[in-house]
Coordinates of C-alpha atoms in Angstrom, one line a residue:
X1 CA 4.4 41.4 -26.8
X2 CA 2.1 43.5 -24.5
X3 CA 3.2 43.6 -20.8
X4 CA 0.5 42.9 -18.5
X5 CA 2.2 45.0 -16.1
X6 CA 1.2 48.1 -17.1
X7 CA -1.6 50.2 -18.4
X8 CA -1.5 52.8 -21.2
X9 CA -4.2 54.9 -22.2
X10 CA -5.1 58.6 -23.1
X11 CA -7.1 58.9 -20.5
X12 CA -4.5 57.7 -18.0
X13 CA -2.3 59.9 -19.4
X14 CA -5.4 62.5 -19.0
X15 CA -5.0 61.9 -15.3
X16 CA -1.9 62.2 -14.9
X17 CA -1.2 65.7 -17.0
X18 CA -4.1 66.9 -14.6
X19 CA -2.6 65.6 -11.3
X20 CA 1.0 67.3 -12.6
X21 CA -0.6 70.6 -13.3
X22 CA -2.7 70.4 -10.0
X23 CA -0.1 69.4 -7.6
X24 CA 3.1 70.0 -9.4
X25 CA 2.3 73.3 -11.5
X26 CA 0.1 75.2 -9.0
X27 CA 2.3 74.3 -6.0
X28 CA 5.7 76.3 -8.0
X29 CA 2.9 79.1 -9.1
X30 CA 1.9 79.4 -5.1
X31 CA 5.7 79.0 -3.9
X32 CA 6.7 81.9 -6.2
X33 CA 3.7 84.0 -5.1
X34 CA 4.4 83.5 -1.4
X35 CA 7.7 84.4 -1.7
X36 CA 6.6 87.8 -3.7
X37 CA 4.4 88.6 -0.9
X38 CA 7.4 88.4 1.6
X39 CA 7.7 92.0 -0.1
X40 CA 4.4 93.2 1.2
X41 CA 4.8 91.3 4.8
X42 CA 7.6 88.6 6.4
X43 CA 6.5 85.7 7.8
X44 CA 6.8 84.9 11.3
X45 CA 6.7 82.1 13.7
X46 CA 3.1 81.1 13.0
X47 CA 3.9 80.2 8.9
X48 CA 7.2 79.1 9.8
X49 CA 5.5 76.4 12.7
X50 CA 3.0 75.5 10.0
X51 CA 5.3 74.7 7.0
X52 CA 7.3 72.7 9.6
X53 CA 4.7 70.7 11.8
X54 CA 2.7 69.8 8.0
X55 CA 5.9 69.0 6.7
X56 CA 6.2 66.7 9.5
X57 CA 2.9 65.1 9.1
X58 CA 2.8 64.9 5.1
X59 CA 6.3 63.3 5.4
X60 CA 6.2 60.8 7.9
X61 CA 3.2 59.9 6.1
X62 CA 4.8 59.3 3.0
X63 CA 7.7 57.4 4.2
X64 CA 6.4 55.2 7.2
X65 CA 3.0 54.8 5.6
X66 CA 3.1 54.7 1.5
X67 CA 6.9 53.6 1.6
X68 CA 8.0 51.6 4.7
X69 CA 4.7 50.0 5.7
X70 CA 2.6 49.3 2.5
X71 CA 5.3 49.5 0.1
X72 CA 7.4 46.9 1.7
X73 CA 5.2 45.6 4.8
X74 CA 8.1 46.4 6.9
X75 CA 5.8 46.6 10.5
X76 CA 3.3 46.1 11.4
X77 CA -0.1 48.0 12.8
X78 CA -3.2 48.6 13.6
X79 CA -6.2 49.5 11.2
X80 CA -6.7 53.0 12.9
X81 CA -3.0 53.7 12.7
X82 CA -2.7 52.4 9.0
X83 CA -5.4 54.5 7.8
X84 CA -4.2 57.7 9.2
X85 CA -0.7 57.2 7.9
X86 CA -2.4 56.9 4.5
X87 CA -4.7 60.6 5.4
X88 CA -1.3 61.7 6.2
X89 CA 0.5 61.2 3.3
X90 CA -2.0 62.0 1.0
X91 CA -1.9 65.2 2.6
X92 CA 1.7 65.6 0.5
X93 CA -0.6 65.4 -3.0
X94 CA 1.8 62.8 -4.2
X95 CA -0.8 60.3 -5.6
X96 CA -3.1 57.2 -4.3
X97 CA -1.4 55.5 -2.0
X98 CA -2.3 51.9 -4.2
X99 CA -0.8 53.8 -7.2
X100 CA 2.0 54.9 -5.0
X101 CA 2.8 51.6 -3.4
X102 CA 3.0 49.5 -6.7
X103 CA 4.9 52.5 -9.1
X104 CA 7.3 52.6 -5.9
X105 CA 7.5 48.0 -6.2
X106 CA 7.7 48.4 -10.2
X107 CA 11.1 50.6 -9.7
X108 CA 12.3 48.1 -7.2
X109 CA 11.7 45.5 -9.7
X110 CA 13.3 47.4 -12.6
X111 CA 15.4 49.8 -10.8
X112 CA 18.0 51.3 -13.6
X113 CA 16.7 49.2 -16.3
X114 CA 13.9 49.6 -19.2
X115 CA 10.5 50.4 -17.3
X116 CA 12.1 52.0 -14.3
X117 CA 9.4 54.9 -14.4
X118 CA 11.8 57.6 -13.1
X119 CA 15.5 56.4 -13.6
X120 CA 17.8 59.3 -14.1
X121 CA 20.5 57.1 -15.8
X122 CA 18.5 55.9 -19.0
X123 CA 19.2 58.6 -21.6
X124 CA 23.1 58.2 -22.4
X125 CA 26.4 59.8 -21.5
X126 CA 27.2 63.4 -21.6
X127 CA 26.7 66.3 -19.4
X128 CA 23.8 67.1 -21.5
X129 CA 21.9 63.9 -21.2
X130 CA 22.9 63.1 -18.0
X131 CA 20.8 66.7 -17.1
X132 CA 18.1 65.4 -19.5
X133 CA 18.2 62.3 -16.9
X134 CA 18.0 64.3 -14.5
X135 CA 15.0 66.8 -15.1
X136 CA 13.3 63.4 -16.4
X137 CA 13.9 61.9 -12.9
X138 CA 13.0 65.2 -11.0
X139 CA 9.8 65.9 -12.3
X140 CA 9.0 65.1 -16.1
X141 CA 8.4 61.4 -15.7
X142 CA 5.1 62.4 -13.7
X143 CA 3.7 63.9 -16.9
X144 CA 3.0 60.8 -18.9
X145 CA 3.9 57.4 -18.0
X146 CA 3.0 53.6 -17.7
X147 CA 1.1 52.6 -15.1
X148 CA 1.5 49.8 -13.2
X149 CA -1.4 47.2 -13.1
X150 CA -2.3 47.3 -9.6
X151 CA -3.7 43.8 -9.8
X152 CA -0.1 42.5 -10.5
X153 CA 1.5 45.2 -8.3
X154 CA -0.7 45.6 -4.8
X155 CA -2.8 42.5 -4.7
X156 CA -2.1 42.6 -0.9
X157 CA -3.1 46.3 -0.6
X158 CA -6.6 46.4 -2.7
X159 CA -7.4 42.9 -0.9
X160 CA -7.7 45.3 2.3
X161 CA -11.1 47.1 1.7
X162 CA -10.7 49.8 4.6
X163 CA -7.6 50.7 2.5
X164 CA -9.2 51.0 -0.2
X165 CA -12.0 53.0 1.5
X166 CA -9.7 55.8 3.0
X167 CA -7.3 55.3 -0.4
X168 CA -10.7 56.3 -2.8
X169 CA -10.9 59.3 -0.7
X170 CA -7.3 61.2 -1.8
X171 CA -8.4 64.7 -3.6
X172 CA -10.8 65.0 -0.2
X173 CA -7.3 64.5 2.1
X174 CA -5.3 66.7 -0.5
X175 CA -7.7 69.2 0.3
X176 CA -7.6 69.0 3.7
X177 CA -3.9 69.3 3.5
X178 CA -4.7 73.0 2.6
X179 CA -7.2 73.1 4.8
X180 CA -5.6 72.8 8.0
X181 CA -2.9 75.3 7.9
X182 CA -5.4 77.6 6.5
X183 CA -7.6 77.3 9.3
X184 CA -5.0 77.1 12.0
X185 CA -3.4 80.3 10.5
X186 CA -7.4 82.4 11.0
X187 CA -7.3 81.0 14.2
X188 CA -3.6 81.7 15.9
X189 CA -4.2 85.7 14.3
X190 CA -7.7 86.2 14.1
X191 CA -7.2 87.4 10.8
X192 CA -7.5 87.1 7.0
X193 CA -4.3 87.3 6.4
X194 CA -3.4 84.9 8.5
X195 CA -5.8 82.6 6.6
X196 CA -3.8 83.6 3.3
X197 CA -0.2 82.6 4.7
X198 CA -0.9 79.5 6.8
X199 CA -2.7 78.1 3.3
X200 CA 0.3 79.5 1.6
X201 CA 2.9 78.4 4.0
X202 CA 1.7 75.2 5.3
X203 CA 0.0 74.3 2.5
X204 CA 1.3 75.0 -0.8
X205 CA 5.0 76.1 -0.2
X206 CA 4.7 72.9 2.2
X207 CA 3.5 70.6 -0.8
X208 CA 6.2 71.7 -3.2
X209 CA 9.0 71.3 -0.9
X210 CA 8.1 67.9 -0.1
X211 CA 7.3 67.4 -3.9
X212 CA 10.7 68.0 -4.6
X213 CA 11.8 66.4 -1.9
X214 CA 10.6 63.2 -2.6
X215 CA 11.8 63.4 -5.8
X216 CA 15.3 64.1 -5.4
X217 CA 15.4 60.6 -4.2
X218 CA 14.6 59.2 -7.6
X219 CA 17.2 61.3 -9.1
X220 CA 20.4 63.0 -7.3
X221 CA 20.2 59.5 -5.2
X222 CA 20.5 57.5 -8.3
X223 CA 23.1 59.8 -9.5
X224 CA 25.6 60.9 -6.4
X225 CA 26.5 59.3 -3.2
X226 CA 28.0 56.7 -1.5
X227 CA 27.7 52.6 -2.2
X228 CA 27.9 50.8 0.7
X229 CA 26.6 47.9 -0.4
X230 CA 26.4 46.1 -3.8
X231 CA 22.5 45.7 -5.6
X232 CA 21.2 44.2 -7.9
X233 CA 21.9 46.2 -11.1
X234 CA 21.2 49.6 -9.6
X235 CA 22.5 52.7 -9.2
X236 CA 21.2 53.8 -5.7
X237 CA 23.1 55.8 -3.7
X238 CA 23.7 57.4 0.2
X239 CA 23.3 60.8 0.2
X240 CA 23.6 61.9 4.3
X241 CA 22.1 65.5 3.4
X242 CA 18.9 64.1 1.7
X243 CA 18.2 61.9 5.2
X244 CA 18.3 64.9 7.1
X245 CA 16.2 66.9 4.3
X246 CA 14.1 63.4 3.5
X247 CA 12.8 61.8 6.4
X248 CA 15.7 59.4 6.6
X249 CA 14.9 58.7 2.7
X250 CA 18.5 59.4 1.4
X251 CA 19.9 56.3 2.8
X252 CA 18.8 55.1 -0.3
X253 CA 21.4 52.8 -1.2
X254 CA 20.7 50.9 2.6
X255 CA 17.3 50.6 1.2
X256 CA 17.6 49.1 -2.0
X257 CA 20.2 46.4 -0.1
X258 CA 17.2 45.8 2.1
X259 CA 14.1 46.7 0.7
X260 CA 12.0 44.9 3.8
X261 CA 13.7 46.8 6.4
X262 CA 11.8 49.7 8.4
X263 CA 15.5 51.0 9.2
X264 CA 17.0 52.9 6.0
X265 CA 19.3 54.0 8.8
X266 CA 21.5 51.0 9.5
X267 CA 24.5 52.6 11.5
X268 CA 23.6 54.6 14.8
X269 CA 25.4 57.6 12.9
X270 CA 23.1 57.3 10.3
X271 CA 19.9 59.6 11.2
X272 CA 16.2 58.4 9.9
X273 CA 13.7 60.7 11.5
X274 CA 10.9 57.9 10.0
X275 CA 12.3 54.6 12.1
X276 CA 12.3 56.3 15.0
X277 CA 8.6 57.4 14.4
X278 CA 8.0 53.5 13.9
X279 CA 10.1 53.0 17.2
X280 CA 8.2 55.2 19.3
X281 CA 4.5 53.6 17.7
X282 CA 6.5 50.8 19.1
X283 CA 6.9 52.2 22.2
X284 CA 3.4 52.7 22.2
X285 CA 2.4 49.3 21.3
X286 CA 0.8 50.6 18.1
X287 CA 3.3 48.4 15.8
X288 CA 5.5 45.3 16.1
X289 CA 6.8 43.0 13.6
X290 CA 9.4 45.8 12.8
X291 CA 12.0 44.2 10.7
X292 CA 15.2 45.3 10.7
X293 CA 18.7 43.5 9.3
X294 CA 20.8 41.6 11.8
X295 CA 24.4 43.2 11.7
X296 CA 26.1 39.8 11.1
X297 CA 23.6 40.4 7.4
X298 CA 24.6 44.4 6.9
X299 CA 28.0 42.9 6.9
X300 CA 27.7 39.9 4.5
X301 CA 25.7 42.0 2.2
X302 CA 28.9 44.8 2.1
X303 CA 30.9 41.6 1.0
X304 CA 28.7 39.8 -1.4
X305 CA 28.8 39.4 -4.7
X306 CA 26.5 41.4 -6.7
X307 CA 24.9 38.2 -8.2
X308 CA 24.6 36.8 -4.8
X309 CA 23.1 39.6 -3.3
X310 CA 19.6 39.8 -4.8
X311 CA 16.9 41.5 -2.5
X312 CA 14.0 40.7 -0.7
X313 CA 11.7 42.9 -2.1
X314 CA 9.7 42.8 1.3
X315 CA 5.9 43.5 0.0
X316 CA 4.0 40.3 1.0

């Protein structure tokens, strides 16, 4: 029986080759020839401030704005602030923000299972499959797969035409991704070269770090880690390093217990560079609404039953 949930075509899968070779592919081929160049001349402060303040931007992009707020509505904001975060992490060359938001709701709904899009723990037992799972989770999935029918999916998100607007417009904010370094590198040394490695650095080194960044979540934090809490028939996990590395991603484990929450974070140990973003656009008075746990739930939900401890998947 065909599942109205998904799309298949060739020339979806025609997309998505081209978007792996673009913005996976290319981004390895620049990383490798930046580093060659390091031969030739080291980098200094100026690529080092670029690759740092664009990984910033592109990754609190893609976890406050694709994840935490349209993913899972878990604050609220205003239009202006909404439609930079999804500039911002379109920036990362990770896909549409729409496509994003309902691939990132179909692995909530399947997480683990049959038509989890990026599961690393669907291809047996064994050292060797388990590395099969692994790669596939990493980065092959993104050559060919199902797409989710954003009708089912995002109905909230493409009901929201200035999303859709600035959404339509993701090759043109991939671009200036690459853009801005590169200009702000001519600039700070009034030089070619300069150009060269702020594009380099704080462009395409940038977008594969946060490529692989992002998708180390999918697998080493379905694969390793701790469980705090019990879910719903999936493997996520805690991995403290991967917060620290991922925006406060790698409390994965805290997410998938509460999916709704714009804390992944839920212990004051527990760093997540992307709440306090969200707490200081608080601060501001530029979101409210933020939802977080009560403690009295952390702690039932570290008790219950795994049948009795379903989640909210928190997109309304």
């Amino acid at each position: 029986m065909r599942d109205n949930r998904v799309l298949r075509g060739r020339h979806l899968h025609r997309l998505q080759r081209r978007h792996f070779i673009l913005f996976d592919v290319l981004p390895f081929v620049g990383t490798l020839a930046a580093l060659a160049l390091l031969a030739v001349r080291p980098i200094g402060g100026m690529e080092i401030g670029l690759f740092a303040a664009m990984w910033l931007v592109t990754g609190l992009g893609l976890t406050v704005g694709y994840h935490r707020l349209f993913t899972h509505g878990a604050f609220t904001t205003t239009g202006w602030v909404s439609n930079l975060l999804i500039v911002m992490g379109s920036m990362a060359g990770r896909g549409p923000m729409i496509s994003w938001a309902a691939m990132h709701r179909r692995h909530h709904e399947l997480s683990d299972h049959d038509g989890d899009l990026h599961s690393p723990n669907l291809h047996g037992a064994g050292w060797r499959r388990r590395l099969h799972g692994f790669v596939h989770a990493q980065l092959t999935w993104m050559v060919e797969h199902d797409y989710p029918n954003v009708a089912h999916y995002v109905p909230d998100l493409i009901a929201r035409r200035s999303w859709v607007n600035v959404n339509g417009y993701y090759y043109a904010w991939v671009l200036l991704g690459l853009a801005i370094p590169a200009v702000l590198g001519g600039l700070i040394s009034a030089s070619v070269w300069g150009v060269l490695t702020g594009f380099l650095w704080g462009g395409v080194v940038r977008m594969f770090v946060v490529e692989q960044t992002m998708s180390a979540i999918n697998s080493l934090n379905h694969m390793l880690g701790s469980r705090p809490f019990q879910t719903r028939g999936d493997n996520s996990r805690n991995l403290g390093v991967m917060a620290w590395l991922a925006w406060g991603e790698g409390w994965h484990n805290n997410h998938h217990a509460f999916p709704y929450s714009a804390a992944f974070g839920l212990r004051w140990s527990e760093f997540d560079l992307g709440f306090l973003f969200i707490r200081a656009l608080e601060a501001a008075g530029l979101a409210w609404n933020v939802k977080v746990p009560a403690p009295e739930r952390i702690t039932a939900r570290m008790t219950a039953h795994p049948a009795e401890a379903a989640p909210d998947f928190g997109h309304g």
